Amino acid sequence: MDFETRAIHEGQEPDPATGAVTVPIYQTSTYAQEAVGDHKGYEYSRVANPTRTALQRCLASLEGADHGVAFASGLAAATTLVHLLSPGERIVAVNDVYGGIYRMFSQVYEPKGYEFEWVPAADMSANLAEHLDERTRLVWLETPTNPLLNVVDIRAAAEAAHAAGALVVVDNTFATPYLQRPLELGADVVLHSTTKYLGGHSDVIGGFLATNDPTVAERLFFLQKSLGGIPGPFDAWLVLRGVKTLAVRMRRHCENARAVAEFLDAHPRVERVLYPGLASHPGHDVAARQMADFGGMVCFLAESEEEAVGLVARTKIWKLAESLGGVESLIEHPARMTHASTADAPFATPRNLVRLSVGLESPDDLVADLEAALVRSAAAV
Ligand SMILES: *Cc1c(COP(=O)(O)O)cnc(C)c1O
């Protein structure tokens, strides 16, 4: 079945007890047993819950995975994944990862003796092998990256990692499985913050891991119940509901982002636009090869940090807020907001960077609102 059909039906047969077409929110912690050990597959909701099971089956199918494991947040998924490793082992990660991942690795795991090496996206694609050794267990990719929208060649990185015996995880939050399926390109594990496009309505925090490797999957299910970072049934249900419209939403996110990127690219007060869909973007060719379209995130460099900070407060439709991937358009200043925790890292985000999460409003309204904010800044100078 095609993607759109699976997004609506996979794991979501009508409820066997009532015929309810929508998967119920099984708001229960425990399940009655007929006799000791005689139950319907559910004993305790940290271990398994039917609403979560439906979500896990649906998202796994969309990523082309045999196994899916849901979590309370993207970071709960990430920390559970890092528990595949032990202190003394190495993770090689793309250097402009999501700020919260950088904070976790550098301030939680590094002090415990885990080792990290940070590699620019271009090197990840071209000469990853030089950064790997026998202690490297995991290669951590994000593509496109947050916030710089750098692109990593997943197939090339996976070949280098596998030759060195390392697993490859791809944080697919920005692209979503509608635009990019890393497992088909050789990755071993896909990670999501379902808070973003998969939920899609800025009303839930969640995370997800998918894999085709049965040994990794078994360990992840064990860690899910043993560490306990699970989503509640209502949160699982919200993501499941969001995913039903993922395909139509992503098509419109991409269309709107293209219109906004082209407008900004032609604007005299914009220094540079970072959008993989522009032919001038260094990752354009790889993105065109491994993604179905270029996504809904657009970044640009304003003339100065003051200009960036002023601009993000002047838009009206674009709300000044962290997070991304919802139906509403958001604007933010990464250096002082989402990525403040990377401020002293060697790859700190540019101080004049503005990040846009392009929503589903009318593209004409979105462009007009940006235009007005840019013009007001010109008038103020
Ligand atoms: C938001 C985000 C995360 C973290 O997810 P939470 O749900 O906020 O814990 C990880 N990676 C990327 C790319 C993100 O955008």
Short mmCIF file of C-alpha atoms and ligand atoms in Angstrom, two decimals:
data_model
loop_
_atom_site.label_atom_id
_atom_site.label_comp_id
_atom_site.label_asym_id
_atom_site.label_seq_id
_atom_site.Cartn_x
_atom_site.Cartn_y
_atom_site.Cartn_z
CA MET A 1 0.00 0.00 0.00
CA ASP A 2 1.12 3.54 -0.64
CA PHE A 3 2.40 5.95 2.01
CA GLU A 4 -0.85 7.97 2.34
CA THR A 5 -2.91 4.82 2.85
CA ARG A 6 -0.56 3.36 5.44
CA ALA A 7 -0.46 6.67 7.33
CA ILE A 8 -4.21 6.38 7.84
CA HIS A 9 -4.68 2.62 8.28
CA GLU A 10 -1.47 0.85 9.37
CA GLY A 11 -1.82 -0.48 12.92
CA GLN A 12 -5.27 1.12 13.10
CA GLU A 13 -7.87 -1.54 12.37
CA PRO A 14 -11.30 -0.76 13.89
CA ASP A 15 -11.33 -1.50 17.61
CA PRO A 16 -12.15 -5.21 18.05
CA ALA A 17 -14.35 -4.57 21.12
CA THR A 18 -16.57 -1.77 19.73
CA GLY A 19 -15.79 -1.18 16.05
CA ALA A 20 -14.52 2.34 16.81
CA VAL A 21 -12.88 3.55 13.59
CA THR A 22 -10.37 5.71 15.46
CA VAL A 23 -7.93 3.90 17.75
CA PRO A 24 -9.15 4.56 21.31
CA ILE A 25 -7.01 6.31 23.90
CA TYR A 26 -6.42 3.32 26.18
CA GLN A 27 -6.05 5.40 29.33
CA THR A 28 -5.19 2.52 31.63
CA SER A 29 -2.08 1.55 33.56
CA THR A 30 -2.93 -2.14 33.96
CA TYR A 31 -4.94 -5.00 32.41
CA ALA A 32 -7.09 -7.69 34.03
CA GLN A 33 -5.83 -11.27 33.63
CA GLU A 34 -8.14 -14.34 33.44
CA ALA A 35 -5.62 -16.42 35.34
CA VAL A 36 -1.97 -15.85 36.18
CA GLY A 37 -0.22 -15.08 32.89
CA ASP A 38 -3.46 -15.49 30.89
CA HIS A 39 -3.92 -12.06 29.25
CA LYS A 40 -4.47 -10.41 25.88
CA GLY A 41 -0.86 -9.32 25.35
CA TYR A 42 -0.99 -6.38 27.76
CA GLU A 43 0.01 -6.47 31.42
CA TYR A 44 1.26 -3.00 32.37
CA SER A 45 1.32 0.19 30.29
CA ARG A 46 5.00 1.03 30.72
CA VAL A 47 5.70 -2.24 28.91
CA ALA A 48 2.94 -1.98 26.30
CA ASN A 49 -0.25 -0.03 25.67
CA PRO A 50 -2.57 -0.55 22.65
CA THR A 51 -2.62 3.14 21.61
CA ARG A 52 1.18 3.20 21.68
CA THR A 53 1.32 -0.11 19.78
CA ALA A 54 -0.83 1.40 17.01
CA LEU A 55 1.49 4.42 16.79
CA GLN A 56 4.62 2.25 16.74
CA ARG A 57 3.25 0.06 13.93
CA CYS A 58 2.13 3.04 11.86
CA LEU A 59 5.36 5.05 12.15
CA ALA A 60 7.53 1.95 11.58
CA SER A 61 5.62 1.26 8.38
CA LEU A 62 6.11 4.84 7.15
CA GLU A 63 9.87 4.55 7.68
CA GLY A 64 9.92 1.16 5.92
CA ALA A 65 10.94 -0.46 9.23
CA ASP A 66 10.03 -3.78 10.82
CA HIS A 67 10.23 -2.33 14.33
CA GLY A 68 9.23 0.99 15.90
CA VAL A 69 9.64 2.17 19.48
CA ALA A 70 7.89 5.31 20.79
CA PHE A 71 9.13 7.64 23.53
CA ALA A 72 8.02 10.59 25.63
CA SER A 73 10.21 13.02 23.66
CA GLY A 74 12.83 13.13 20.95
CA LEU A 75 15.46 13.40 23.66
CA ALA A 76 14.03 10.38 25.50
CA ALA A 77 14.47 8.46 22.23
CA ALA A 78 18.04 9.76 21.92
CA THR A 79 19.07 8.94 25.49
CA THR A 80 17.59 5.46 25.17
CA LEU A 81 19.56 4.93 21.97
CA VAL A 82 22.82 6.05 23.63
CA HIS A 83 22.22 3.24 26.17
CA LEU A 84 23.22 0.82 23.41
CA LEU A 85 26.76 2.04 24.21
CA SER A 86 29.00 1.89 27.26
CA PRO A 87 31.42 4.47 28.66
CA GLY A 88 34.69 4.43 26.73
CA GLU A 89 32.93 3.93 23.41
CA ARG A 90 32.75 6.65 20.77
CA ILE A 91 30.04 8.47 18.88
CA VAL A 92 30.97 10.43 15.77
CA ALA A 93 28.32 13.08 15.22
CA VAL A 94 27.63 15.72 12.61
CA ASN A 95 28.76 18.99 14.19
CA ASP A 96 25.64 21.12 13.83
CA VAL A 97 23.25 18.75 15.58
CA TYR A 98 20.11 19.92 17.33
CA GLY A 99 21.17 21.98 20.36
CA GLY A 100 19.50 19.65 22.88
CA ILE A 101 21.41 16.67 21.49
CA TYR A 102 24.66 18.62 21.75
CA ARG A 103 23.86 19.52 25.36
CA MET A 104 23.02 15.88 26.21
CA PHE A 105 26.20 14.52 24.65
CA SER A 106 28.58 17.19 25.97
CA GLN A 107 27.12 17.77 29.43
CA VAL A 108 25.56 14.40 30.35
CA TYR A 109 27.42 11.63 28.51
CA GLU A 110 30.91 13.08 28.01
CA PRO A 111 31.46 13.51 31.78
CA LYS A 112 30.52 9.83 32.20
CA GLY A 113 33.34 8.75 29.88
CA TYR A 114 31.58 8.45 26.54
CA GLU A 115 33.65 9.97 23.75
CA PHE A 116 32.43 12.26 21.00
CA GLU A 117 33.92 13.60 17.83
CA TRP A 118 32.18 16.38 15.93
CA VAL A 119 32.49 16.33 12.17
CA PRO A 120 31.21 18.90 9.64
CA ALA A 121 28.42 17.72 7.33
CA ALA A 122 30.63 17.94 4.23
CA ASP A 123 33.24 15.63 5.84
CA MET A 124 30.52 13.22 6.92
CA SER A 125 29.68 12.76 3.24
CA ALA A 126 33.22 12.81 1.84
CA ASN A 127 35.72 11.29 4.29
CA LEU A 128 33.93 9.90 7.33
CA ALA A 129 36.26 6.84 7.37
CA GLU A 130 39.14 9.01 8.62
CA HIS A 131 37.18 9.75 11.80
CA LEU A 132 36.26 6.17 12.70
CA ASP A 133 38.16 3.62 14.78
CA GLU A 134 37.39 0.29 16.45
CA ARG A 135 35.86 2.03 19.49
CA THR A 136 33.38 3.97 17.34
CA ARG A 137 30.00 2.31 17.87
CA LEU A 138 27.66 4.95 16.48
CA VAL A 139 27.64 7.54 13.71
CA TRP A 140 25.05 10.23 14.44
CA LEU A 141 23.62 12.04 11.44
CA GLU A 142 21.05 14.71 11.04
CA THR A 143 20.08 15.72 7.52
CA PRO A 144 19.05 18.37 6.79
CA THR A 145 20.67 19.67 9.99
CA ASN A 146 19.09 21.94 12.55
CA PRO A 147 19.55 24.88 12.18
CA LEU A 148 21.97 25.28 9.25
CA LEU A 149 20.15 22.89 6.88
CA ASN A 150 23.38 21.19 5.87
CA VAL A 151 22.91 17.96 3.97
CA VAL A 152 24.75 14.68 4.60
CA ASP A 153 24.97 11.93 1.98
CA ILE A 154 23.34 9.12 3.98
CA ARG A 155 24.39 6.32 1.61
CA ALA A 156 28.05 7.38 1.59
CA ALA A 157 28.16 7.82 5.37
CA ALA A 158 26.47 4.46 5.96
CA GLU A 159 29.00 2.65 3.73
CA ALA A 160 31.94 4.19 5.60
CA ALA A 161 30.37 3.49 9.01
CA HIS A 162 29.55 -0.13 8.20
CA ALA A 163 33.07 -0.75 6.90
CA ALA A 164 34.29 0.31 10.37
CA GLY A 165 31.65 -1.74 12.21
CA ALA A 166 29.63 1.24 13.48
CA LEU A 167 25.86 1.69 13.47
CA VAL A 168 24.33 4.71 11.74
CA VAL A 169 21.46 6.68 13.21
CA VAL A 170 19.75 9.41 11.21
CA ASP A 171 17.68 12.05 12.98
CA ASN A 172 14.94 12.35 10.33
CA THR A 173 12.90 14.99 12.18
CA PHE A 174 13.30 17.73 9.55
CA ALA A 175 12.65 15.59 6.49
CA THR A 176 10.00 13.15 7.83
CA PRO A 177 9.56 9.74 6.20
CA TYR A 178 7.40 11.36 3.54
CA LEU A 179 10.46 13.11 2.09
CA GLN A 180 13.34 10.83 3.14
CA ARG A 181 13.63 7.22 4.33
CA PRO A 182 17.12 6.71 5.77
CA LEU A 183 16.79 2.94 6.28
CA GLU A 184 16.40 2.52 2.51
CA LEU A 185 19.65 4.46 2.11
CA GLY A 186 21.60 2.20 4.48
CA ALA A 187 21.02 3.69 7.94
CA ASP A 188 20.47 1.30 10.85
CA VAL A 189 18.23 3.42 13.07
CA VAL A 190 15.96 6.40 12.39
CA LEU A 191 15.20 8.89 15.16
CA HIS A 192 12.33 11.37 15.32
CA SER A 193 11.15 14.15 17.50
CA THR A 194 7.45 13.46 16.77
CA THR A 195 6.85 16.83 18.42
CA LYS A 196 7.57 18.38 15.03
CA TYR A 197 6.11 17.39 11.65
CA LEU A 198 4.76 13.96 12.64
CA GLY A 199 2.54 15.43 15.36
CA GLY A 200 2.29 18.50 13.17
CA HIS A 201 0.04 20.72 15.31
CA SER A 202 2.34 22.03 18.08
CA ASP A 203 0.31 20.25 20.74
CA VAL A 204 2.42 17.27 21.86
CA ILE A 205 5.98 16.25 22.78
CA GLY A 206 7.11 12.83 21.57
CA GLY A 207 9.95 10.73 20.16
CA PHE A 208 10.43 7.64 18.06
CA LEU A 209 13.06 5.12 16.90
CA ALA A 210 12.75 2.74 13.95
CA THR A 211 15.03 -0.08 12.80
CA ASN A 212 15.12 -3.22 10.67
CA ASP A 213 17.85 -4.83 12.79
CA PRO A 214 16.14 -7.44 15.04
CA THR A 215 18.97 -7.43 17.60
CA VAL A 216 18.90 -3.64 17.92
CA ALA A 217 15.08 -3.68 18.07
CA GLU A 218 15.02 -6.25 20.87
CA ARG A 219 17.47 -4.18 22.88
CA LEU A 220 15.50 -0.97 22.26
CA PHE A 221 12.23 -2.56 23.44
CA PHE A 222 14.09 -3.82 26.51
CA LEU A 223 15.49 -0.33 27.15
CA GLN A 224 12.09 1.30 26.54
CA LYS A 225 10.51 -0.67 29.37
CA SER A 226 13.63 -0.67 31.57
CA LEU A 227 14.45 3.04 31.36
CA GLY A 228 10.78 4.01 31.13
CA GLY A 229 10.81 7.02 28.79
CA ILE A 230 7.42 6.15 27.28
CA PRO A 231 4.70 8.42 25.87
CA GLY A 232 1.31 8.38 27.57
CA PRO A 233 -1.68 7.07 25.59
CA PHE A 234 -3.12 10.51 24.85
CA ASP A 235 0.22 11.75 23.50
CA ALA A 236 0.56 8.60 21.38
CA TRP A 237 -2.95 9.24 20.05
CA LEU A 238 -2.18 12.87 19.16
CA VAL A 239 0.82 11.82 17.07
CA LEU A 240 -1.22 9.05 15.43
CA ARG A 241 -3.87 11.63 14.54
CA GLY A 242 -1.25 14.04 13.20
CA VAL A 243 0.37 11.45 10.98
CA LYS A 244 -2.88 10.79 9.06
CA THR A 245 -2.39 14.13 7.23
CA LEU A 246 1.42 14.04 7.03
CA ALA A 247 1.57 13.62 3.26
CA VAL A 248 -0.74 16.52 2.39
CA ARG A 249 0.84 18.71 5.03
CA MET A 250 4.38 18.03 3.81
CA ARG A 251 3.47 18.79 0.20
CA ARG A 252 2.13 22.20 1.27
CA HIS A 253 5.01 22.85 3.71
CA CYS A 254 7.44 22.30 0.81
CA GLU A 255 5.47 24.52 -1.60
CA ASN A 256 5.23 27.36 0.92
CA ALA A 257 8.90 27.03 1.91
CA ARG A 258 9.94 27.26 -1.73
CA ALA A 259 7.93 30.49 -2.16
CA VAL A 260 9.40 32.00 1.01
CA ALA A 261 12.98 30.95 0.12
CA GLU A 262 12.70 32.46 -3.36
CA PHE A 263 11.29 35.71 -1.95
CA LEU A 264 14.10 36.00 0.61
CA ASP A 265 16.76 35.02 -1.92
CA ALA A 266 15.80 38.03 -4.04
CA HIS A 267 15.58 40.47 -1.11
CA PRO A 268 18.36 43.08 -0.82
CA ARG A 269 18.33 43.08 3.00
CA VAL A 270 18.92 39.33 3.23
CA GLU A 271 22.60 38.32 3.21
CA ARG A 272 22.09 34.68 2.34
CA VAL A 273 19.31 32.10 2.27
CA LEU A 274 19.98 28.56 3.47
CA TYR A 275 17.48 26.21 1.83
CA PRO A 276 18.46 22.89 0.23
CA GLY A 277 15.92 23.52 -2.52
CA LEU A 278 17.94 26.44 -3.90
CA ALA A 279 20.46 25.40 -6.56
CA SER A 280 23.03 27.60 -4.77
CA HIS A 281 22.87 25.46 -1.60
CA PRO A 282 26.00 23.29 -1.21
CA GLY A 283 23.87 20.23 -0.36
CA HIS A 284 21.35 20.73 -3.17
CA ASP A 285 22.45 17.82 -5.37
CA VAL A 286 22.62 15.29 -2.55
CA ALA A 287 19.27 16.52 -1.17
CA ALA A 288 17.70 16.21 -4.64
CA ARG A 289 18.96 12.61 -4.80
CA GLN A 290 17.96 11.39 -1.34
CA MET A 291 14.85 13.49 -0.60
CA ALA A 292 11.52 13.61 -2.43
CA ASP A 293 11.37 17.39 -1.84
CA PHE A 294 13.28 19.91 0.26
CA GLY A 295 11.16 20.34 3.36
CA GLY A 296 9.52 23.20 5.23
CA MET A 297 12.49 24.76 7.05
CA VAL A 298 14.21 27.85 5.68
CA CYS A 299 17.02 29.83 7.32
CA PHE A 300 18.61 33.10 6.35
CA LEU A 301 21.36 35.43 7.46
CA ALA A 302 20.19 38.94 8.31
CA GLU A 303 22.50 41.92 8.00
CA SER A 304 23.48 41.76 11.68
CA GLU A 305 22.56 40.11 14.97
CA GLU A 306 20.57 43.22 16.02
CA GLU A 307 18.71 43.11 12.73
CA ALA A 308 17.93 39.38 13.21
CA VAL A 309 16.72 39.89 16.78
CA GLY A 310 14.61 42.90 15.78
CA LEU A 311 13.11 41.23 12.74
CA VAL A 312 11.87 38.11 14.54
CA ALA A 313 9.88 40.29 16.94
CA ARG A 314 8.29 42.39 14.14
CA THR A 315 6.44 39.70 12.16
CA LYS A 316 2.74 39.24 12.92
CA ILE A 317 1.67 35.95 11.32
CA TRP A 318 5.04 34.35 11.99
CA LYS A 319 5.01 33.75 15.73
CA LEU A 320 8.27 34.15 17.62
CA ALA A 321 8.67 30.70 19.17
CA GLU A 322 10.93 27.68 19.48
CA SER A 323 9.98 24.34 17.93
CA LEU A 324 8.93 23.70 14.34
CA GLY A 325 6.87 21.51 12.04
CA GLY A 326 3.40 22.69 13.04
CA VAL A 327 0.64 24.08 10.84
CA GLU A 328 1.44 27.61 12.04
CA SER A 329 4.52 29.46 10.81
CA LEU A 330 7.20 30.17 13.41
CA ILE A 331 10.24 32.43 13.37
CA GLU A 332 13.16 32.40 15.82
CA HIS A 333 16.73 33.42 16.53
CA PRO A 334 18.69 30.14 17.07
CA ALA A 335 21.79 31.71 18.66
CA ARG A 336 19.73 33.09 21.57
CA MET A 337 16.88 30.55 21.60
CA THR A 338 16.96 26.92 20.41
CA HIS A 339 20.73 26.75 20.10
CA ALA A 340 21.84 28.85 23.07
CA SER A 341 23.32 25.64 24.55
CA THR A 342 25.78 25.43 21.62
CA ALA A 343 27.03 29.00 22.13
CA ASP A 344 30.53 27.96 23.26
CA ALA A 345 30.81 24.96 20.92
CA PRO A 346 33.35 25.28 18.08
CA PHE A 347 30.44 25.31 15.60
CA ALA A 348 28.19 27.89 17.26
CA THR A 349 25.34 29.02 15.04
CA PRO A 350 25.87 32.38 13.30
CA ARG A 351 24.65 35.28 15.46
CA ASN A 352 22.69 36.77 12.52
CA LEU A 353 20.85 33.55 11.64
CA VAL A 354 17.04 33.55 11.51
CA ARG A 355 15.18 30.22 11.34
CA LEU A 356 11.75 29.83 9.79
CA SER A 357 9.38 26.91 10.18
CA VAL A 358 7.11 27.55 7.22
CA GLY A 359 3.53 26.60 8.06
CA LEU A 360 0.40 26.03 6.04
CA GLU A 361 -1.01 29.56 5.86
CA SER A 362 -1.39 31.34 2.52
CA PRO A 363 2.10 31.79 1.03
CA ASP A 364 1.13 35.32 -0.08
CA ASP A 365 0.31 36.29 3.51
CA LEU A 366 3.55 34.74 4.77
CA VAL A 367 5.67 36.59 2.21
CA ALA A 368 3.82 39.90 2.83
CA ASP A 369 4.41 39.62 6.58
CA LEU A 370 8.16 39.02 6.09
CA GLU A 371 8.33 41.83 3.54
CA ALA A 372 6.69 44.26 5.98
CA ALA A 373 9.12 43.27 8.76
CA LEU A 374 12.11 43.71 6.46
CA VAL A 375 10.86 47.08 5.15
CA ARG A 376 10.25 48.39 8.68
CA SER A 377 13.81 47.51 9.56
CA ALA A 378 15.08 49.37 6.49
CA ALA A 379 13.00 52.42 7.50
CA ALA A 380 14.44 52.30 11.02
CA VAL A 381 18.04 52.47 9.79
C1 LIG B 1 13.20 18.97 18.57
C2 LIG B 1 14.28 18.11 18.05
C3 LIG B 1 14.82 17.08 18.84
C4 LIG B 1 14.42 16.86 20.28
O1 LIG B 1 13.11 16.41 20.39
P1 LIG B 1 12.13 16.75 21.65
O2 LIG B 1 10.85 16.13 21.22
O3 LIG B 1 12.08 18.23 21.81
O4 LIG B 1 12.75 16.09 22.83
C5 LIG B 1 15.79 16.28 18.26
N1 LIG B 1 16.21 16.48 16.99
C6 LIG B 1 15.72 17.46 16.22
C7 LIG B 1 16.23 17.62 14.84
C8 LIG B 1 14.74 18.31 16.72
O5 LIG B 1 14.27 19.29 15.95
#
